[in-house]
Short mmCIF file of C-alpha atoms in Angstrom, two decimals:
data_model
loop_
_atom_site.label_atom_id
_atom_site.label_comp_id
_atom_site.label_asym_id
_atom_site.label_seq_id
_atom_site.Cartn_x
_atom_site.Cartn_y
_atom_site.Cartn_z
CA MET A 1 -39.99 -9.51 -57.88
CA VAL A 2 -39.59 -7.35 -61.00
CA LEU A 3 -41.60 -9.62 -63.08
CA ILE A 4 -44.49 -9.68 -60.37
CA ILE A 5 -44.56 -6.11 -60.13
CA PHE A 6 -44.48 -5.76 -64.08
CA PHE A 7 -47.36 -7.86 -64.34
CA VAL A 8 -49.47 -6.42 -61.72
CA LEU A 9 -49.03 -3.00 -63.42
CA ILE A 10 -50.10 -4.17 -66.90
CA SER A 11 -53.23 -5.86 -65.35
CA PRO A 12 -56.22 -3.63 -66.30
CA ALA A 13 -59.34 -3.26 -64.00
CA ASN A 14 -62.59 -4.64 -65.98
CA ALA A 15 -65.70 -2.37 -66.15
CA LEU A 16 -67.63 -5.45 -67.10
CA SER A 17 -66.39 -8.82 -67.52
CA PHE A 18 -67.97 -12.39 -67.96
CA ASN A 19 -67.41 -15.52 -69.61
CA PHE A 20 -69.79 -18.44 -70.16
CA THR A 21 -68.10 -21.25 -71.61
CA SER A 22 -71.79 -23.16 -71.19
CA PHE A 23 -74.75 -22.51 -69.83
CA ASN A 24 -77.03 -23.92 -66.84
CA ASP A 25 -79.86 -23.42 -64.50
CA SER A 26 -77.40 -22.09 -61.81
CA ILE A 27 -76.64 -18.81 -63.94
CA ARG A 28 -78.63 -16.04 -62.54
CA ASP A 29 -77.23 -13.06 -64.59
CA LEU A 30 -79.16 -13.73 -67.99
CA LYS A 31 -82.54 -12.58 -68.80
CA TYR A 32 -84.44 -14.56 -71.19
CA GLU A 33 -87.20 -13.05 -73.18
CA GLY A 34 -89.59 -14.49 -76.20
CA ASP A 35 -89.16 -17.75 -77.27
CA ALA A 36 -85.56 -18.02 -75.75
CA SER A 37 -84.82 -21.25 -73.47
CA LEU A 38 -81.98 -23.28 -72.15
CA VAL A 39 -81.45 -26.40 -74.05
CA ASP A 40 -78.60 -28.79 -73.32
CA SER A 41 -75.95 -26.39 -71.90
CA ALA A 42 -76.84 -23.90 -74.61
CA ILE A 43 -79.52 -20.94 -75.29
CA GLN A 44 -81.70 -21.90 -77.84
CA LEU A 45 -83.26 -18.55 -78.98
CA THR A 46 -85.71 -19.93 -81.40
CA GLU A 47 -86.98 -23.22 -82.67
CA ASN A 48 -87.32 -24.64 -85.97
CA LEU A 49 -90.64 -23.25 -86.16
CA PRO A 50 -92.02 -20.23 -88.03
CA GLU A 51 -93.08 -16.55 -86.47
CA LEU A 52 -90.61 -16.87 -83.41
CA THR A 53 -88.53 -14.21 -81.61
CA GLY A 54 -86.11 -15.07 -78.86
CA HIS A 55 -83.84 -12.51 -76.76
CA VAL A 56 -81.31 -12.99 -74.05
CA THR A 57 -79.55 -10.38 -72.25
CA TYR A 58 -76.78 -10.07 -69.62
CA LEU A 59 -78.40 -8.04 -66.48
CA GLU A 60 -75.48 -5.97 -65.81
CA PRO A 61 -74.90 -2.91 -67.90
CA LEU A 62 -72.09 -1.95 -70.02
CA HIS A 63 -70.54 1.60 -69.37
CA LEU A 64 -70.14 2.74 -72.83
CA TRP A 65 -68.91 6.27 -72.49
CA ASP A 66 -68.63 9.09 -69.89
CA GLU A 67 -70.74 12.02 -70.27
CA THR A 68 -68.83 14.43 -67.97
CA SER A 69 -65.43 13.87 -69.34
CA GLY A 70 -66.50 12.24 -72.92
CA ASN A 71 -64.15 9.32 -72.68
CA LEU A 72 -65.18 6.20 -74.38
CA ALA A 73 -64.77 2.59 -73.59
CA SER A 74 -63.28 -0.21 -75.43
CA PHE A 75 -64.84 -3.81 -75.47
CA ILE A 76 -64.23 -7.43 -76.90
CA ILE A 77 -67.23 -9.89 -77.26
CA ASN A 78 -66.47 -13.19 -78.13
CA PHE A 79 -69.37 -15.97 -78.64
CA THR A 80 -69.91 -19.14 -80.55
CA PHE A 81 -73.12 -20.18 -82.25
CA SER A 82 -74.79 -22.56 -84.63
CA ILE A 83 -77.79 -22.15 -87.17
CA ASP A 84 -79.31 -25.39 -88.39
CA ASP A 85 -81.91 -25.22 -91.28
CA GLN A 86 -82.54 -29.18 -90.87
CA ASN A 87 -81.60 -29.25 -94.64
CA ASN A 88 -84.69 -27.07 -95.77
CA ALA A 89 -83.84 -25.30 -99.04
CA SER A 90 -86.01 -22.54 -97.53
CA HIS A 91 -85.09 -20.82 -94.18
CA SER A 92 -84.93 -17.78 -92.19
CA ASP A 93 -83.74 -15.55 -90.62
CA GLY A 94 -80.81 -15.16 -88.73
CA ILE A 95 -79.17 -13.89 -85.57
CA ALA A 96 -77.71 -10.87 -83.99
CA LEU A 97 -75.87 -9.45 -81.10
CA TYR A 98 -76.68 -5.89 -80.10
CA LEU A 99 -76.19 -2.99 -77.62
CA ALA A 100 -79.06 -0.68 -76.76
CA HIS A 101 -80.57 1.37 -73.93
CA LEU A 102 -81.34 0.15 -70.44
CA ASP A 103 -85.12 -0.03 -71.27
CA TYR A 104 -84.94 -1.55 -74.86
CA GLN A 105 -87.93 -4.07 -74.99
CA ILE A 106 -88.26 -6.88 -77.41
CA PRO A 107 -90.68 -5.64 -80.48
CA ASP A 108 -94.28 -5.79 -79.98
CA ILE A 109 -94.83 -7.08 -83.33
CA GLN A 110 -92.46 -10.09 -84.25
CA GLN A 111 -91.13 -10.29 -87.47
CA GLY A 112 -88.47 -12.49 -89.03
CA SER A 113 -87.18 -9.72 -91.23
CA GLY A 114 -86.29 -7.64 -88.25
CA ILE A 115 -84.22 -10.30 -86.80
CA GLY A 116 -86.14 -9.48 -83.30
CA LEU A 117 -84.64 -6.19 -83.04
CA ALA A 118 -87.33 -3.87 -84.83
CA SER A 119 -90.29 -4.33 -86.78
CA GLY A 120 -93.06 -2.39 -88.76
CA ASN A 121 -91.89 1.00 -89.45
CA GLN A 122 -89.13 0.85 -87.42
CA THR A 123 -87.63 -1.82 -89.25
CA LEU A 124 -85.18 0.79 -91.22
CA ASN A 125 -85.61 3.41 -88.82
CA SER A 126 -85.74 2.45 -85.27
CA THR A 127 -85.78 5.62 -83.45
CA ASP A 128 -87.75 4.34 -80.69
CA ASN A 129 -85.34 1.74 -79.96
CA PRO A 130 -81.94 2.72 -81.21
CA PHE A 131 -79.33 -0.05 -81.06
CA LEU A 132 -75.90 -1.17 -82.47
CA ALA A 133 -76.15 -4.74 -83.78
CA VAL A 134 -73.94 -7.12 -85.81
CA GLU A 135 -76.35 -9.64 -87.74
CA PHE A 136 -75.76 -12.78 -89.36
CA ASP A 137 -78.53 -12.71 -91.63
CA THR A 138 -79.46 -15.90 -93.63
CA PHE A 139 -82.55 -14.26 -95.79
CA HIS A 140 -82.50 -11.83 -98.31
CA ASN A 141 -84.97 -9.10 -98.01
CA ALA A 142 -85.52 -6.45 -100.40
CA TRP A 143 -83.25 -3.82 -98.94
CA ASP A 144 -80.30 -6.17 -98.57
CA GLU A 145 -77.70 -5.53 -100.97
CA ASP A 146 -76.21 -9.09 -100.65
CA ASP A 147 -78.15 -11.63 -102.46
CA GLY A 148 -77.14 -14.47 -100.06
CA ASP A 149 -76.26 -15.10 -96.46
CA HIS A 150 -74.26 -12.11 -95.30
CA VAL A 151 -72.67 -10.06 -92.09
CA GLY A 152 -73.77 -6.68 -91.49
CA ILE A 153 -73.01 -3.88 -88.87
CA ASP A 154 -76.73 -2.24 -88.18
CA ILE A 155 -76.97 1.01 -86.70
CA SER A 156 -80.90 1.59 -85.62
CA SER A 157 -81.88 0.04 -88.82
CA LEU A 158 -81.70 -3.50 -90.51
CA ARG A 159 -80.31 -1.89 -93.83
CA SER A 160 -76.41 -2.46 -92.90
CA SER A 161 -74.15 0.57 -92.83
CA GLN A 162 -71.55 -2.17 -93.71
CA HIS A 163 -71.75 -5.61 -94.71
CA THR A 164 -69.71 -8.28 -96.55
CA ARG A 165 -70.90 -11.94 -97.88
CA TRP A 166 -70.82 -14.78 -95.14
CA TYR A 167 -69.58 -18.48 -96.35
CA SER A 168 -72.02 -19.69 -93.74
CA SER A 169 -72.68 -23.20 -92.79
CA LEU A 170 -76.21 -23.86 -91.82
CA ASP A 171 -75.95 -27.39 -90.65
CA GLY A 172 -75.63 -26.87 -87.26
CA ARG A 173 -71.73 -26.46 -87.29
CA ILE A 174 -70.10 -24.23 -84.69
CA THR A 175 -69.42 -20.76 -85.91
CA GLU A 176 -66.91 -18.56 -84.14
CA ALA A 177 -67.17 -14.79 -83.73
CA GLY A 178 -65.84 -11.79 -82.22
CA ILE A 179 -66.52 -8.00 -81.96
CA SER A 180 -63.83 -5.60 -80.77
CA TYR A 181 -64.37 -1.74 -80.55
CA ASN A 182 -61.30 0.36 -80.28
CA SER A 183 -62.05 3.58 -78.51
CA SER A 184 -58.99 5.25 -79.74
CA SER A 185 -59.39 4.58 -83.51
CA LYS A 186 -63.14 4.39 -83.21
CA ASN A 187 -63.09 1.14 -84.90
CA LEU A 188 -65.61 -1.52 -84.54
CA CYS A 189 -64.39 -4.85 -86.18
CA VAL A 190 -66.02 -8.41 -86.25
CA TYR A 191 -64.19 -11.38 -86.76
CA PHE A 192 -66.07 -14.67 -87.83
CA THR A 193 -65.67 -18.12 -89.54
CA GLY A 194 -66.84 -19.22 -93.07
CA ILE A 195 -66.62 -22.48 -94.26
CA THR A 196 -65.84 -22.98 -98.17
CA GLU A 197 -65.37 -26.44 -99.91
CA GLY A 198 -65.04 -27.99 -96.41
CA ILE A 199 -62.55 -25.79 -95.15
CA ILE A 200 -63.03 -23.33 -92.30
CA ILE A 201 -61.83 -19.67 -93.40
CA PRO A 202 -61.54 -16.53 -91.19
CA GLN A 203 -63.65 -13.51 -92.19
CA VAL A 204 -63.73 -10.04 -90.80
CA LEU A 205 -65.80 -6.70 -91.35
CA CYS A 206 -64.85 -3.40 -89.97
CA LEU A 207 -66.63 0.15 -89.52
CA GLU A 208 -65.32 3.30 -88.07
CA ILE A 209 -67.69 4.63 -85.85
CA ASP A 210 -68.11 7.07 -82.88
CA LEU A 211 -70.55 5.27 -80.73
CA ARG A 212 -71.31 8.38 -78.45
CA ASN A 213 -73.38 9.84 -81.43
CA HIS A 214 -75.55 6.74 -81.51
CA LEU A 215 -75.85 5.16 -78.17
CA PRO A 216 -76.69 6.56 -74.70
CA GLU A 217 -73.83 6.36 -71.94
CA TRP A 218 -74.95 2.77 -70.26
CA VAL A 219 -76.14 0.14 -72.77
CA VAL A 220 -77.20 -3.51 -72.39
CA VAL A 221 -75.78 -6.30 -74.31
CA GLY A 222 -77.63 -9.29 -75.94
CA PHE A 223 -78.58 -11.49 -78.62
CA SER A 224 -81.54 -11.77 -80.54
CA ALA A 225 -83.08 -14.15 -83.04
CA ALA A 226 -86.28 -14.31 -85.49
CA THR A 227 -87.94 -16.69 -87.71
CA GLY A 228 -90.65 -15.62 -90.40
CA MET A 229 -92.53 -17.73 -93.11
CA PHE A 230 -89.18 -20.07 -93.05
CA SER A 231 -87.44 -21.38 -89.75
CA GLU A 232 -84.23 -22.59 -88.51
CA PHE A 233 -83.03 -23.22 -85.27
CA HIS A 234 -80.58 -20.57 -83.44
CA THR A 235 -78.22 -21.37 -80.73
CA ILE A 236 -75.81 -19.77 -78.68
CA HIS A 237 -72.88 -22.15 -77.18
CA SER A 238 -70.52 -19.67 -75.32
CA TRP A 239 -70.38 -15.87 -74.56
CA SER A 240 -67.71 -13.80 -72.90
CA CYS A 241 -67.38 -10.02 -72.73
CA ASN A 242 -64.71 -7.57 -71.39
CA SER A 243 -65.05 -3.91 -71.21
CA TYR A 244 -62.24 -1.46 -70.19
CA PHE A 245 -63.26 2.06 -68.60
CA SER A 246 -63.71 3.80 -65.47
CA SER A 247 -66.45 3.01 -63.28
CA LEU A 248 -69.05 5.78 -62.29
CA PRO A 249 -72.21 5.68 -60.56
CA LEU A 250 -75.27 3.98 -62.60
CA PRO A 251 -77.86 6.77 -63.56
CA PRO A 252 -81.19 5.67 -61.79
CA SER A 253 -83.69 3.89 -64.10
CA SER A 254 -86.94 2.09 -63.95
CA SER A 255 -85.68 -1.47 -63.97
CA SER A 256 -82.83 -0.62 -61.38
CA PRO A 257 -80.12 -2.64 -62.98
CA PRO A 258 -77.17 -3.97 -60.95
CA GLN A 259 -74.32 -1.42 -60.15
CA PRO A 260 -71.28 -1.77 -62.43
CA PRO A 261 -68.22 -3.43 -60.43
CA SER A 262 -65.99 -0.79 -58.84
CA SER A 263 -62.33 -0.51 -59.02
CA SER A 264 -59.77 0.76 -56.70
CA SER A 265 -57.44 1.60 -59.83
CA PRO A 266 -58.43 3.38 -62.94
CA PRO A 267 -58.07 1.05 -65.88
CA PRO A 268 -56.77 2.19 -69.25
CA SER A 269 -59.43 4.02 -71.38
CA GLN A 270 -59.29 1.88 -74.35
CA ILE A 271 -58.15 -1.73 -75.69
CA PRO A 272 -57.20 -1.88 -79.46
CA LEU A 273 -58.03 -4.77 -81.69
CA ARG A 274 -56.55 -8.08 -81.61
CA PRO A 275 -54.08 -8.45 -79.80
CA PRO A 276 -54.67 -5.77 -77.02
CA LYS A 277 -51.83 -3.26 -76.97
CA ASN A 278 -53.03 0.07 -75.77
CA ASP A 279 -50.70 3.13 -75.13
CA ARG A 280 -50.60 2.34 -71.27
CA TYR A 281 -49.75 -1.28 -72.16
CA LYS A 282 -47.01 -0.25 -74.60
CA VAL A 283 -45.24 2.26 -72.06
CA LEU A 284 -45.44 -0.69 -69.43
CA MET A 285 -43.70 -3.00 -71.70
CA ILE A 286 -41.09 -0.39 -72.48
CA VAL A 287 -40.48 0.03 -68.53
CA GLY A 288 -40.37 -3.79 -67.59
CA TRP A 289 -38.16 -4.77 -70.62
CA SER A 290 -35.82 -1.86 -69.60
CA VAL A 291 -35.77 -2.71 -66.07
CA ALA A 292 -34.87 -6.50 -67.10
CA GLY A 293 -32.20 -5.41 -69.71
CA LEU A 294 -30.39 -3.27 -66.90
CA PHE A 295 -30.52 -6.10 -64.59
CA LEU A 296 -29.02 -8.26 -67.12
CA ALA A 297 -26.22 -5.67 -67.99
CA ILE A 298 -25.28 -5.67 -64.32
CA LEU A 299 -24.98 -9.08 -63.87
CA ILE A 300 -22.95 -9.77 -67.12
CA VAL A 301 -20.55 -6.78 -65.82
CA GLY A 302 -20.32 -8.47 -62.24
CA VAL A 303 -19.11 -11.72 -64.27
CA ILE A 304 -16.56 -10.17 -66.16
CA LEU A 305 -15.12 -8.41 -62.96
CA PHE A 306 -15.30 -11.68 -61.11
CA PHE A 307 -13.16 -13.36 -63.63
CA ILE A 308 -10.56 -10.60 -64.13
CA PHE A 309 -9.76 -10.64 -60.44
CA LYS A 310 -9.72 -14.33 -60.17
CA ASN A 311 -7.25 -14.49 -62.90
CA ARG A 312 -5.16 -11.64 -61.65
CA PRO A 313 -1.21 -12.75 -60.85
CA ASN A 314 0.02 -12.82 -57.04
CA THR A 315 2.68 -10.59 -56.50
CA ILE A 316 4.46 -9.07 -53.34
CA GLU A 317 4.19 -5.44 -52.75
CA GLY A 318 7.22 -3.39 -53.11
CA GLN A 319 9.44 -6.47 -54.47
CA ASN A 320 10.82 -6.51 -58.10
CA PRO A 321 11.19 -10.05 -60.21
CA VAL A 322 14.35 -11.58 -59.51
CA PRO A 323 16.70 -10.87 -62.40
CA GLY A 324 17.41 -14.08 -64.41
CA HIS A 325 14.74 -15.93 -62.65
CA TYR A 326 13.54 -17.31 -66.21
CA GLY A 327 16.58 -15.89 -67.89
CA GLY A 328 17.56 -17.21 -71.61
CA GLY A 329 13.99 -18.59 -71.95
CA GLY A 330 15.11 -21.58 -69.26
CA THR A 331 13.73 -22.47 -66.16
CA GLU A 332 16.86 -22.59 -63.97
CA PRO A 333 17.49 -19.37 -61.64
CA GLY A 334 20.48 -17.29 -61.80
CA PRO A 335 22.78 -15.29 -59.39
CA PRO A 336 21.98 -11.75 -59.70
CA GLN A 337 24.00 -9.91 -62.36
CA ASN A 338 26.04 -7.53 -59.86
CA GLN A 339 27.59 -10.88 -58.13
CA PHE A 340 29.13 -12.14 -61.40
CA SER A 341 31.05 -8.82 -61.70
CA GLU A 342 32.50 -9.39 -58.24
CA ILE A 343 33.56 -12.70 -59.22
CA GLU A 344 35.07 -11.64 -62.23
CA ASN A 345 36.89 -9.04 -60.21
CA ASP A 346 38.17 -11.22 -57.91
CA THR A 347 39.81 -13.59 -60.37
CA ALA A 348 41.45 -10.71 -62.42
CA ILE A 349 43.17 -9.60 -58.82
CA ASN A 350 44.79 -13.04 -58.34
CA GLN A 351 45.76 -13.25 -61.99
CA ASN A 352 47.64 -9.92 -61.54
CA ARG A 353 49.18 -11.11 -58.27
CA GLU A 354 50.54 -14.38 -59.89
CA ALA A 355 51.89 -12.49 -62.76
CA ALA A 356 53.76 -10.11 -60.23
CA GLY A 357 55.23 -12.66 -58.13
CA ASN A 358 56.62 -14.60 -61.37
CA ALA A 359 57.97 -11.35 -62.45
CA ALA A 360 59.78 -10.50 -59.24
CA ALA A 361 61.42 -13.92 -59.23
CA THR A 362 62.57 -13.64 -62.58
CA THR A 363 64.41 -10.27 -61.87
CA GLN A 364 66.03 -11.65 -58.68
CA ILE A 365 67.42 -14.44 -60.50
CA ALA A 366 68.54 -12.28 -63.46
CA ARG A 367 70.67 -10.13 -60.51
CA ASN A 368 72.25 -13.06 -59.18
CA LEU A 369 73.35 -14.37 -62.42
CA GLU A 370 75.13 -10.86 -62.91
CA ASN A 371 76.80 -10.71 -59.57
CA GLY A 372 77.73 -14.25 -58.49
CA SER A 373 79.70 -17.27 -59.11
CA ALA A 374 77.87 -20.27 -60.51
CA THR A 375 77.35 -22.09 -57.29
CA VAL A 376 76.31 -19.11 -55.46
CA GLN A 377 74.26 -18.48 -58.39
CA SER A 378 72.81 -21.76 -58.47
CA ARG A 379 72.11 -21.73 -54.83
CA SER A 380 70.73 -18.55 -54.97
CA ILE A 381 68.49 -19.58 -57.94
CA GLU A 382 67.31 -22.61 -56.03
CA ASN A 383 66.46 -20.58 -53.06
CA GLU A 384 64.87 -18.07 -55.21
CA VAL A 385 62.98 -20.80 -56.98
CA ASP A 386 61.90 -22.09 -53.65
CA SER A 387 61.23 -18.52 -52.12
CA ALA A 388 59.11 -18.02 -55.44
CA GLN A 389 57.32 -21.61 -55.32
CA SER A 390 56.67 -20.67 -51.66
CA ARG A 391 55.02 -17.42 -52.31
CA ILE A 392 53.33 -19.17 -55.36
CA GLU A 393 51.87 -21.70 -52.76
CA ILE A 394 50.75 -18.88 -50.45
CA GLN A 395 49.03 -17.10 -53.28
CA ASN A 396 47.20 -20.25 -54.52
CA ARG A 397 46.24 -21.07 -51.06
CA GLU A 398 44.63 -17.52 -50.97
CA GLU A 399 43.17 -17.77 -54.16
CA THR A 400 41.57 -21.26 -53.26
CA GLN A 401 40.15 -19.48 -50.11
CA ILE A 402 38.82 -16.50 -52.12
CA ASP A 403 37.12 -19.25 -54.56
CA SER A 404 35.53 -21.12 -51.72
CA SER A 405 34.37 -17.85 -50.37
CA SER A 406 33.05 -16.83 -54.01
CA ALA A 407 31.63 -20.38 -54.47
CA GLN A 408 29.77 -20.23 -50.88
CA SER A 409 28.68 -16.59 -51.91
CA THR A 410 27.36 -18.10 -54.93
CA ARG A 411 25.47 -20.98 -53.43
CA GLU A 412 23.77 -18.61 -50.94
CA ILE A 413 22.69 -16.30 -53.89
CA GLY A 414 21.44 -19.58 -55.56
CA VAL A 415 19.47 -20.51 -52.47
CA ASP A 416 18.11 -17.10 -51.88
CA SER A 417 17.13 -17.08 -55.58
CA SER A 418 15.69 -20.22 -55.05
CA SER A 419 13.64 -18.96 -52.25
CA VAL A 420 12.37 -16.32 -54.34
CA ARG A 421 11.37 -18.22 -57.11
CA SER A 422 9.56 -20.65 -54.89
CA SER A 423 7.70 -17.48 -52.84
CA ASP A 424 6.74 -16.14 -56.26
CA ILE A 425 5.47 -19.52 -57.50
CA CYS A 426 3.59 -19.72 -54.43
#
């Protein structure tokens, strides 16, 4: 449940979103202009013929920035394309992805040098049709600073504000490209592939720009391509776009474009460059991992307490362990220590009695020897001896009874100890 809530929280609402992995006749969201047409699940902007211009635009507009709040949207556009010059040494002119105002039209004068974006005196200063474009230029014009094929970021002019060499492949191979705009850093970056010595290499070009200063609040997104005296095939194979911004009512226009999709919850105001990790995303990531960490900590503590109480020794409340239960390191039980003291006292008493009896007999014999005759003395001695023996036998019987009582007590104590030990073990 936590993970489900977490992923729902970080799911942004899309102001504009579409994804075409290929193209067919059933797609009604695209507008073809000029020489553009659908060919074999792809959009062919121009054939390999001179003096052609082709456009394709997505009908739903992109809400680029909010005039009321001044907030700026972020977007990511990915596409794949190919250029095929049919092994001609001379070829032109290139392909471009552009953002322009809602009423933007294909130039009246079609010139390859303008890549279908502008022509005539508007080529280097398109005040009538302001645009932002990323060009993949395959022909060197007088205003181009790069001698060969290049990628440039154009702002209402075919003289690029930022450019870099492009290790192009003009034999019909697929080129991958992506354009990302970060509304926080105002960074526009172009990611694309090149080929050198048969190896595909990644390339990148970036420009810091505040699009609010160059484009209107609502814009269209599309592709253009053109040929001049020389020609080549220009083909779009896939196209996707995602922008992240709050939806506002669409201002009225002559073409009455479709309304942007509405959303019940406001999306984040921006997405940064690859991978997307805006401020809201970071906060929600921290919250999600914190909840998961707290749950894990509670689980660990619960397991530890379970094993502690499970292994706790069983004791009878209020009862002390039996002394000598495991005395001397052995396992045999022993009687309580105070019982040993009682047995020792009884033994000492018996010994004292026996000694007293012997002493009395000896004293009496001595007295008879002093006062009587030998015969009388002998009889007296015998009588005294018999009397002493009788007393000794009586004492021995008493001692035997005492010993028997002591042994019985010891056995009872041993039984009690064994019972206690058994109860402890159980």
